[in-house]
PDB file of C-alpha atoms in Angstrom:
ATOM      1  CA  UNK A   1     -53.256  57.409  14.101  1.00 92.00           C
ATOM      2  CA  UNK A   2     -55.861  55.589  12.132  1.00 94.00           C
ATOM      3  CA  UNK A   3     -57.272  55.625   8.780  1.00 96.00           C
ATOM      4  CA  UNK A   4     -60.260  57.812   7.653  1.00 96.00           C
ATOM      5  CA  UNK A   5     -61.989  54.596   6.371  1.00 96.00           C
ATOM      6  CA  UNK A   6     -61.585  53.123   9.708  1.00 97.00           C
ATOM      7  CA  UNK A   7     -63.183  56.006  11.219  1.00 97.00           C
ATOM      8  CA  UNK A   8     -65.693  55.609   8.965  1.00 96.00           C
ATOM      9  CA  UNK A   9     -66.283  52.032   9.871  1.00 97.00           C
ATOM     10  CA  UNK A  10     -66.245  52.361  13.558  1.00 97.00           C
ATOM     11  CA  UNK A  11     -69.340  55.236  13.257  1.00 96.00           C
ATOM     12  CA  UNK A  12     -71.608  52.660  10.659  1.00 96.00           C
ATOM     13  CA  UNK A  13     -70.767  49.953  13.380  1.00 96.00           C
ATOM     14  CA  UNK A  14     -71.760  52.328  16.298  1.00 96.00           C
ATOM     15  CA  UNK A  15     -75.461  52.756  14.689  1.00 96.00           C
ATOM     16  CA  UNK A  16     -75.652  49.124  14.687  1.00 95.00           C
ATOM     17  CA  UNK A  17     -74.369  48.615  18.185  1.00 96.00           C
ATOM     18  CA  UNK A  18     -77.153  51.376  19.375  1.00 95.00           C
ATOM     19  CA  UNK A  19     -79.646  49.292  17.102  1.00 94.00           C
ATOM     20  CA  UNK A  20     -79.154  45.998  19.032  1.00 93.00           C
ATOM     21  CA  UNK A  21     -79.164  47.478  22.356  1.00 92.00           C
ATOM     22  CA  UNK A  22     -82.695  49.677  21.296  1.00 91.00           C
ATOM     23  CA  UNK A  23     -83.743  46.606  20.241  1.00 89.00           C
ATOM     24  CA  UNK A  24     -82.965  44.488  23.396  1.00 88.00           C
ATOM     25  CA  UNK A  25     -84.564  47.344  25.244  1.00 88.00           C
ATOM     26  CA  UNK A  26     -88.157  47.523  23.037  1.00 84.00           C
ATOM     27  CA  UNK A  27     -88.420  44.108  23.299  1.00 82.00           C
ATOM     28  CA  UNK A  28     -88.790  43.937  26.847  1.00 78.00           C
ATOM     29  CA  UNK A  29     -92.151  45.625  26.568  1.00 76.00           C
ATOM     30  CA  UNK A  30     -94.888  42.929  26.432  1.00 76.00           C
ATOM     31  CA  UNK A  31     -97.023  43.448  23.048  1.00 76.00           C
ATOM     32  CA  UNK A  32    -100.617  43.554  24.047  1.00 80.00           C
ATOM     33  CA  UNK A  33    -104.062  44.215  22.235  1.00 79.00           C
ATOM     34  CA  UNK A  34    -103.915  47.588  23.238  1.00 80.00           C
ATOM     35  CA  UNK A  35    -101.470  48.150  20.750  1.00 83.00           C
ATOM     36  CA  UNK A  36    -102.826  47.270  17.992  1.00 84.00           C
ATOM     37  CA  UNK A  37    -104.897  49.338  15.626  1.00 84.00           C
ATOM     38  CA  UNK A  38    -107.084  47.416  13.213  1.00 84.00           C
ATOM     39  CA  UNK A  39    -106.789  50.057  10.109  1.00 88.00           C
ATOM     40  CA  UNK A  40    -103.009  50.121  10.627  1.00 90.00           C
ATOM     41  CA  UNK A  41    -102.021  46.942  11.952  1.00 88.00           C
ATOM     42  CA  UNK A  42    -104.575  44.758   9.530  1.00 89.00           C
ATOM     43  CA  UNK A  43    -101.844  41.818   9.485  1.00 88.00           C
ATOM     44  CA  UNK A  44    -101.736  40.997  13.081  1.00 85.00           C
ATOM     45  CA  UNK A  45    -105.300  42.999  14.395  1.00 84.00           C
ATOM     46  CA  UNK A  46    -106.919  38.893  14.149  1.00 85.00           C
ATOM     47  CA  UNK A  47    -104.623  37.591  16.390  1.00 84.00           C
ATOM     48  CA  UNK A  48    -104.998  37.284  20.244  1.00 84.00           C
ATOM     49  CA  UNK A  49    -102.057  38.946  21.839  1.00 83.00           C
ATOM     50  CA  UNK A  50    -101.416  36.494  24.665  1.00 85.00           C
ATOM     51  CA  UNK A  51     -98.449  36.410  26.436  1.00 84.00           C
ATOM     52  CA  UNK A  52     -97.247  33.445  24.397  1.00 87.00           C
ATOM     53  CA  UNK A  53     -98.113  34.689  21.102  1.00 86.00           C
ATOM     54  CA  UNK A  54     -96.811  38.092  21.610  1.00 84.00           C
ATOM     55  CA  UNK A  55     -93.371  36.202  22.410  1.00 85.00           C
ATOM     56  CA  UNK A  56     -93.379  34.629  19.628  1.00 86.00           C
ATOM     57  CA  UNK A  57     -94.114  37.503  17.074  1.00 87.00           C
ATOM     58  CA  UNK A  58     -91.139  39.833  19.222  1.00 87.00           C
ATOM     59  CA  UNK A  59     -88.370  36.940  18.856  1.00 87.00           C
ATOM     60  CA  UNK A  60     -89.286  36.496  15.428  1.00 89.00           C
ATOM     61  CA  UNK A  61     -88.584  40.479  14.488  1.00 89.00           C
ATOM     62  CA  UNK A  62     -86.228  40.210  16.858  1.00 90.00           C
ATOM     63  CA  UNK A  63     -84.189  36.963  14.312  1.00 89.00           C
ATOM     64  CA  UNK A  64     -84.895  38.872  11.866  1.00 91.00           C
ATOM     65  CA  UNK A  65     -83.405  42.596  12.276  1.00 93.00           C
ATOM     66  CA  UNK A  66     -80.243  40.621  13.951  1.00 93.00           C
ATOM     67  CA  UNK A  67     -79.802  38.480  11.058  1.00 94.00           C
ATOM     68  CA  UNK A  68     -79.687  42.070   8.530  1.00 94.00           C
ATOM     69  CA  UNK A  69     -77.331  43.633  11.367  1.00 95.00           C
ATOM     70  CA  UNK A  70     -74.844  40.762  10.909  1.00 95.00           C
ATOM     71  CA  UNK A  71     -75.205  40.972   6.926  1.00 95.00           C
ATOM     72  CA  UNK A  72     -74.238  45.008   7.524  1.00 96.00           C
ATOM     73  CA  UNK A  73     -71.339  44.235   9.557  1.00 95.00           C
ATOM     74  CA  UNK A  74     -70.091  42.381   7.012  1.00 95.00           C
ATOM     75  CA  UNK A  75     -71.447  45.039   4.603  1.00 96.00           C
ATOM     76  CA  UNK A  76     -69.779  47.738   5.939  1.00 96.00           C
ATOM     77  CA  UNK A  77     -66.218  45.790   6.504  1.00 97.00           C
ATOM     78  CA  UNK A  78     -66.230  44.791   3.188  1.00 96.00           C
ATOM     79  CA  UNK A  79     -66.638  49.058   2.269  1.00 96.00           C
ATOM     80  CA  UNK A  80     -63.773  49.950   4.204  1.00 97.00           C
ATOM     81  CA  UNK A  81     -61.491  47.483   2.564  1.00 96.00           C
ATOM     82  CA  UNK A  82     -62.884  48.941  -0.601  1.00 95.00           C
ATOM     83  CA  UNK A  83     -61.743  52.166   0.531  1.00 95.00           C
ATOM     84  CA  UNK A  84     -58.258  51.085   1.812  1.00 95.00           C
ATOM     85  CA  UNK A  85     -57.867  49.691  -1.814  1.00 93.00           C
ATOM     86  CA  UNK A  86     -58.781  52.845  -3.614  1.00 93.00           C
ATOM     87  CA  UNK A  87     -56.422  54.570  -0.609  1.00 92.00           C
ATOM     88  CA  UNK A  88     -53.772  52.811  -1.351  1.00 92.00           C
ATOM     89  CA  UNK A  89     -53.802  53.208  -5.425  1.00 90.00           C
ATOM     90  CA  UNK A  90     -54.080  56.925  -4.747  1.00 87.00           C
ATOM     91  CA  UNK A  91     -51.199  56.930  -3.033  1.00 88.00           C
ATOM     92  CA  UNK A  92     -49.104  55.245  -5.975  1.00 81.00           C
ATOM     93  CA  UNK A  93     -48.956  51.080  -4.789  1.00 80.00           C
ATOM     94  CA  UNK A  94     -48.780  49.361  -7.411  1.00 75.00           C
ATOM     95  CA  UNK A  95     -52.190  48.377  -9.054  1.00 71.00           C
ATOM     96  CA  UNK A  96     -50.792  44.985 -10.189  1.00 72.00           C
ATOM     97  CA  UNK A  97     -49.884  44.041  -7.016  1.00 77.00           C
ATOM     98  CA  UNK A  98     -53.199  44.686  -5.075  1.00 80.00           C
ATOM     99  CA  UNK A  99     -54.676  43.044  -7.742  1.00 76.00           C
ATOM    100  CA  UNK A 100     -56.562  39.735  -9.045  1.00 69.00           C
ATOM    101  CA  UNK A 101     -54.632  37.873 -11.988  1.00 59.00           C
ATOM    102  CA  UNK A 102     -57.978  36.474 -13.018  1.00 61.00           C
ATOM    103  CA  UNK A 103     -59.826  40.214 -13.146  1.00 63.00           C
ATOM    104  CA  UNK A 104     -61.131  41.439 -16.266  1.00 69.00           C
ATOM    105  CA  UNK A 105     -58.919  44.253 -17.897  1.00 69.00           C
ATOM    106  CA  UNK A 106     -60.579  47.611 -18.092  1.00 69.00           C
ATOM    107  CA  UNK A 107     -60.334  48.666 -21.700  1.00 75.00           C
ATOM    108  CA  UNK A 108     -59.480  52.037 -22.940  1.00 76.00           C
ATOM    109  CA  UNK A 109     -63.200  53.496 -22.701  1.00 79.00           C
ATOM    110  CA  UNK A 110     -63.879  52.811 -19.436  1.00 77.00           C
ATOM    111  CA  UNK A 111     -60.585  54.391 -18.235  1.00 77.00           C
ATOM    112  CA  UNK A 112     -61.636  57.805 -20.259  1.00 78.00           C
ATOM    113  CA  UNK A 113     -65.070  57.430 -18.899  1.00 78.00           C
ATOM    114  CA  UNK A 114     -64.194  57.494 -15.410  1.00 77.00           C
ATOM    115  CA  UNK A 115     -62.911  60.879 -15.889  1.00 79.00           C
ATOM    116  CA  UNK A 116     -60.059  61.285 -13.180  1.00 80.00           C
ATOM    117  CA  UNK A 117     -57.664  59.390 -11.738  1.00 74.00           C
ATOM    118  CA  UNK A 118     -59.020  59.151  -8.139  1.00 79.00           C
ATOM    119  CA  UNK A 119     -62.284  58.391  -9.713  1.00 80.00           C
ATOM    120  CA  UNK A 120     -60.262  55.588 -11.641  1.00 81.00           C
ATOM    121  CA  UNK A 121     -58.873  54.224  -8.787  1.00 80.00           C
ATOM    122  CA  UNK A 122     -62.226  53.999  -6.802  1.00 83.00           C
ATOM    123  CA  UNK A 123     -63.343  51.910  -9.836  1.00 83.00           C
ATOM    124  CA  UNK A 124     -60.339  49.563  -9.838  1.00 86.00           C
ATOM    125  CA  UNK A 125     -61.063  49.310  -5.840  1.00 88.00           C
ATOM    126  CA  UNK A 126     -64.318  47.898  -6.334  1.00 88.00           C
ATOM    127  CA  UNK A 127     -63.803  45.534  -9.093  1.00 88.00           C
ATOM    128  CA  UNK A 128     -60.888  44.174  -6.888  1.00 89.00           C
ATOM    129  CA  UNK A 129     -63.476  43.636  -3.882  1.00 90.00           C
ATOM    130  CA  UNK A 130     -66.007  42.454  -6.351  1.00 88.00           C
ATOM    131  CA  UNK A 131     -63.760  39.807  -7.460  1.00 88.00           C
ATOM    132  CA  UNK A 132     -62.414  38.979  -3.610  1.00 88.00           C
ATOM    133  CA  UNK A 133     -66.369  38.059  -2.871  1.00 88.00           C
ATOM    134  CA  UNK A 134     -66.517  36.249  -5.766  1.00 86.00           C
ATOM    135  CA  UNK A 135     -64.373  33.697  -3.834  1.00 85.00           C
ATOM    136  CA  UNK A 136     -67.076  32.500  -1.464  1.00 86.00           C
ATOM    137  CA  UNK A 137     -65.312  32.561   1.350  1.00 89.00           C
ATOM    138  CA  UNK A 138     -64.351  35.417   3.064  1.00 91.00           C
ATOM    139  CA  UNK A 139     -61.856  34.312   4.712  1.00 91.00           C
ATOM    140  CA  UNK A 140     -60.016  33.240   2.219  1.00 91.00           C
ATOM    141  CA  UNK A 141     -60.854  36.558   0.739  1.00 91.00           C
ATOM    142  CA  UNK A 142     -59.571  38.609   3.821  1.00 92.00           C
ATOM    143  CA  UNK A 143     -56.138  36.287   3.751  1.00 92.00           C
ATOM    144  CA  UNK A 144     -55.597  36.950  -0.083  1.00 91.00           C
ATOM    145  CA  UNK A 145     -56.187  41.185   0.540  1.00 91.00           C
ATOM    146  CA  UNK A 146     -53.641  40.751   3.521  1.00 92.00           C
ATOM    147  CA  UNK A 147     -51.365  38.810   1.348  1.00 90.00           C
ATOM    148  CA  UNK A 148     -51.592  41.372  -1.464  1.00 91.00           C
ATOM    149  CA  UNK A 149     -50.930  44.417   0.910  1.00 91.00           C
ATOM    150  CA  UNK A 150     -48.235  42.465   2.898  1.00 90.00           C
ATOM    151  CA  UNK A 151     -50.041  42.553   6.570  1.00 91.00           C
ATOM    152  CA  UNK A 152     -49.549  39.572   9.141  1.00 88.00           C
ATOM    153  CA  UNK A 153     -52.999  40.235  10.811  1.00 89.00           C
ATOM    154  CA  UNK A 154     -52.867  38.061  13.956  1.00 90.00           C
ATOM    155  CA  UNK A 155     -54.361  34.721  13.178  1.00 90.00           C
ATOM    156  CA  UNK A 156     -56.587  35.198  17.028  1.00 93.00           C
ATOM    157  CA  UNK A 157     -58.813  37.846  15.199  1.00 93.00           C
ATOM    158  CA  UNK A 158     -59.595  36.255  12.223  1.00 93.00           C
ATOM    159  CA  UNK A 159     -60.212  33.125  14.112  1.00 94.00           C
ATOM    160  CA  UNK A 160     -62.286  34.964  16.123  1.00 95.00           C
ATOM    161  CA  UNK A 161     -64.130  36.599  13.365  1.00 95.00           C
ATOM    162  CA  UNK A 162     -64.484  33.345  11.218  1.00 94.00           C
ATOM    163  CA  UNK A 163     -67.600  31.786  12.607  1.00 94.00           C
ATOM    164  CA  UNK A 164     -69.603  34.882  12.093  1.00 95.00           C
ATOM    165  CA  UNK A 165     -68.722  35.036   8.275  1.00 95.00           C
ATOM    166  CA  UNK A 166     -70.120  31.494   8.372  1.00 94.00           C
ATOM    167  CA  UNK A 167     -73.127  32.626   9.857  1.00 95.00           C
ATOM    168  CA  UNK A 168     -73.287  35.174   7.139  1.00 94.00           C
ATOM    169  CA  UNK A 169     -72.053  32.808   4.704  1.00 93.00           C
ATOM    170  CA  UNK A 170     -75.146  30.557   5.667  1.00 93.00           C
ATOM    171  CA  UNK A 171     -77.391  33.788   6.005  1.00 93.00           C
ATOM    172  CA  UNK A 172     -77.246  34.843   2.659  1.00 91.00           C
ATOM    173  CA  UNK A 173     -76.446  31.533   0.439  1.00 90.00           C
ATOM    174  CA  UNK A 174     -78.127  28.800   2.558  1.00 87.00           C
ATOM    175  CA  UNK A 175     -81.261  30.447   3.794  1.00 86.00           C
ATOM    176  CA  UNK A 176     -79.628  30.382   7.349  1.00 86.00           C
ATOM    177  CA  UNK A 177     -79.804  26.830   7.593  1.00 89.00           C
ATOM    178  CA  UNK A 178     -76.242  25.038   9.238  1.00 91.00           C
ATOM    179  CA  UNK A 179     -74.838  21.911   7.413  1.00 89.00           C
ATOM    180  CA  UNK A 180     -73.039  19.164   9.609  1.00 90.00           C
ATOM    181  CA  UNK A 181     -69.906  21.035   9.598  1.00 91.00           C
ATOM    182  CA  UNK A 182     -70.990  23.875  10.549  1.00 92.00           C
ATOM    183  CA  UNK A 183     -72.886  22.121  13.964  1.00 93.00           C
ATOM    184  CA  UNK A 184     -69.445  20.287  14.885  1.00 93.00           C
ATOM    185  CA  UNK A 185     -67.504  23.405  14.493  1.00 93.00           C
ATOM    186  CA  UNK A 186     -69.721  25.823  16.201  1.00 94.00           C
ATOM    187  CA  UNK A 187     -72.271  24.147  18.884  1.00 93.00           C
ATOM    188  CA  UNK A 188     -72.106  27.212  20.809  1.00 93.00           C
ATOM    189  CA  UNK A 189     -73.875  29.002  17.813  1.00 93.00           C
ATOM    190  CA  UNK A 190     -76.626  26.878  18.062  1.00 93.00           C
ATOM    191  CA  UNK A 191     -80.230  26.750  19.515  1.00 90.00           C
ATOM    192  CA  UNK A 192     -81.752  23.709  20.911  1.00 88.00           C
ATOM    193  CA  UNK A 193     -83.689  22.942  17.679  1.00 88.00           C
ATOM    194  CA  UNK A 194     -80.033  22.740  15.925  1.00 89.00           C
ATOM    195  CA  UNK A 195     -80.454  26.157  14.355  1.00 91.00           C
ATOM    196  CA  UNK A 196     -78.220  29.391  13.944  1.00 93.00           C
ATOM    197  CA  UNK A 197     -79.393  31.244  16.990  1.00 92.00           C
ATOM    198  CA  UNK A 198     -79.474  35.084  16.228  1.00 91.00           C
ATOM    199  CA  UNK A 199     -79.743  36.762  19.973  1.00 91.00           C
ATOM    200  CA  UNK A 200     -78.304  39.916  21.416  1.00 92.00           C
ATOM    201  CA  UNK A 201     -75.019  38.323  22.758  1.00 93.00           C
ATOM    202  CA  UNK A 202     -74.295  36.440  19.485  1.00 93.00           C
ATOM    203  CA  UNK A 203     -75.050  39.591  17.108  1.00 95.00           C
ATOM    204  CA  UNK A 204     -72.922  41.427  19.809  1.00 95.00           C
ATOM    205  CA  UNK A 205     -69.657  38.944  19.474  1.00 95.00           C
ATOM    206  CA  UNK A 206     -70.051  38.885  15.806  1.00 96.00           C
ATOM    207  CA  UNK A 207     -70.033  42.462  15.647  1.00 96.00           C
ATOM    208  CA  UNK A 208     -67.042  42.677  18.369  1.00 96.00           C
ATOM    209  CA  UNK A 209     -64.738  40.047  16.574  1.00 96.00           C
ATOM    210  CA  UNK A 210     -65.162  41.947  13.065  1.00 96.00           C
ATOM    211  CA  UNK A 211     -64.262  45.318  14.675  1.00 96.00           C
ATOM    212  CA  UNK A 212     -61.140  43.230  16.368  1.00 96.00           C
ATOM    213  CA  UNK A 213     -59.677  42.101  12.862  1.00 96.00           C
ATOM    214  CA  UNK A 214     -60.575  45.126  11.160  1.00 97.00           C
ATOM    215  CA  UNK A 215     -59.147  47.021  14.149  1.00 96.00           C
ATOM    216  CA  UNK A 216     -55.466  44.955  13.533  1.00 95.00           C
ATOM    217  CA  UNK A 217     -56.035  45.126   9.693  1.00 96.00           C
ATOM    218  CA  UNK A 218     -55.592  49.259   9.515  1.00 96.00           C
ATOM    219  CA  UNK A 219     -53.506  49.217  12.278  1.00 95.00           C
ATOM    220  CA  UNK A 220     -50.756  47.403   9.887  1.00 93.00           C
ATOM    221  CA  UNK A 221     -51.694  49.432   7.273  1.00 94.00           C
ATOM    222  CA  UNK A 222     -51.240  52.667   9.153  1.00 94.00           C
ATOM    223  CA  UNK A 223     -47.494  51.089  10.240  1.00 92.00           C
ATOM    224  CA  UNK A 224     -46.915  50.333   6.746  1.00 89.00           C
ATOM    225  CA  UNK A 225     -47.066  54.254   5.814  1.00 90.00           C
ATOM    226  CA  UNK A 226     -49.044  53.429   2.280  1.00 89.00           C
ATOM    227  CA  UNK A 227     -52.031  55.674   2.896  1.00 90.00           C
ATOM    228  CA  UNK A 228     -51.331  59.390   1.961  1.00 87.00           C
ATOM    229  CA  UNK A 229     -51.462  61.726   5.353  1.00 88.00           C
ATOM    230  CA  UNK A 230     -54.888  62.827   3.754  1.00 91.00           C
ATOM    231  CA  UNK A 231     -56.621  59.489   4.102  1.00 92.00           C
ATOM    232  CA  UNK A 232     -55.293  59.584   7.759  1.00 92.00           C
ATOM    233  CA  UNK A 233     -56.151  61.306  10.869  1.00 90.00           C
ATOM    234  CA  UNK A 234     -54.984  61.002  14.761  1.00 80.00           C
TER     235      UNK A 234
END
C-alpha cells in the first residue's frame, strides 16, 4: 500500500530519471559543423566545432539541464508533502497540530472564498509548506513536518539525502558556488577546480537518496492509517 501522492511522485521522478539517461546518451554524439544551420543556429554558426570546443559547449548544457533536474527533485518532493498535508486535513488531523505557530491566520474571507472544504484544506497545505521553506533549510524543514505528523524517518535517508539539498540550497541561493563548509563536508561533490560538479552519477544519487527518504516518509504515514482509503492505493 502506498499513497496516491507517492505514486504521483515516483512517475514526475521517472521523467527525470529518463531525462538524465537521454541526456547521457545525446551527449555521446560529437557536435560537428555539420550540424549547424546558420539561420537557425545564429548563436553558435561563428564558432569552429572542434573536438575541444564542441566538448565544451555539450558539458556546459549538460551542467546546466542537471542542475534544473536536481531543483525538480526537490520541486516535486516538496509537492508531495504538500499533498500529504492537504491528505491528512481531509481526513480530520488536526490542523493545529500539522501546523506553524508563527503562520499567518486565514481570516474569515479567505475561508468563504475558497469555497469547499477540500479546497480549504489544499490552501492550508500550501501555506504550511510555504512557511516550512521559509526556514532555509530543508532539513530542518523535513525534521519539523516529521515531528508534526509523528514519523521517526530513519536518520540513514535523510543523511543520505542531505548533501543534495545543499547542493540545491547552493543552486538556487548561492549561484552554485560551495562555501568552506560545504568543501570539508562534501569533497566527493566536488570537481578539481573546487566546484559543485553536476554529472550523471551525482544527479543520479541525488535523485536516488530523495526517492529513499521520501520512500520511508509515506511508508510511516501509510502505517500510521491518517490518509483516507481514497488517497491510497495498493
Amino acid at each position: 500500500m502506498k499513497s496516491k501522492a507517492y505514486v504521483a511522485f515516483l512517475n514526475k521522478v521517472i521523467t527525470y530519471e529518463r531525462d538524465i539517461e537521454i541526456l547521457d546518451a545525446l551527449s555521446r554524439k560529437s557536435l560537428t559543423d555539420a550540424d549547424i544551420n546558420k539561420t537557425r543556429h545564429p548563436k553558435i554558426a561563428n564558432l569552429t566545432m572542434t573536438w575541444q570546443e564542441a566538448t565544451l559547449r555539450i558539458n556546459h548544457l549538460k551542467s546546466t539541464l542537471y542542475e534544473g533536474l536536481i531543483k525538480n527533485a526537490y520541486e516535486v518532493m516538496m509537492w508531495y508533502f504538500r499533498d500529504i498535508i492537504d491528505s491528512v486535513l481531509r481526513n480530520g488531523v488536526d490542523p493545529v497540530k500539522v501546523s506553524d505557530t508563527n503562520l499567518k491566520a486565514m481570516t474569515i474571507p479567505e475561508i468563504i472564498k475558497t469555497g469547499s472544504w477540500d479546497a480549504l484544506c489544499g490552501d492550508i497545505a500550501s501555506r504550511i509548506i510555504r512557511g516550512l521553506e521559509n526556514l532555509r533549510d530543508t532539513p530542518k524543514s523535513v525534521q519539523e513536518l516529521e515531528k508534526r505528523l509523528s514519523l521517526t524517518i530513519d536518520p540513514k535517508c535523510l543523511d543520505g539525502a542531505k548533501p543534495y539539498f545543499e547542493v540545491r540550497h547552493l543552486l538556487v541561493h548561492n549561484n552554485g558556488s560551495p562555501d568552506e563548509k560545504f568543501r570539508k563536508k562534501y569533497p566527493d561533490l566536488l570537481n578539481k577546480a573546487g566546484e559543485i560538479s553536476l554529472n550523471c552519477d551525482n544527479v543520479r544519487a541525488a535523485i536516488n537518496a530523495i526517492k529513499a527518504y521520501v520512500m520511508d516518509f509515506d511508508s510511516q504515514i501509510i502505517t500510521k492509517k491518517i490518509l483516507a482509503d481514497c488517497d491510497c492505493q495498493g
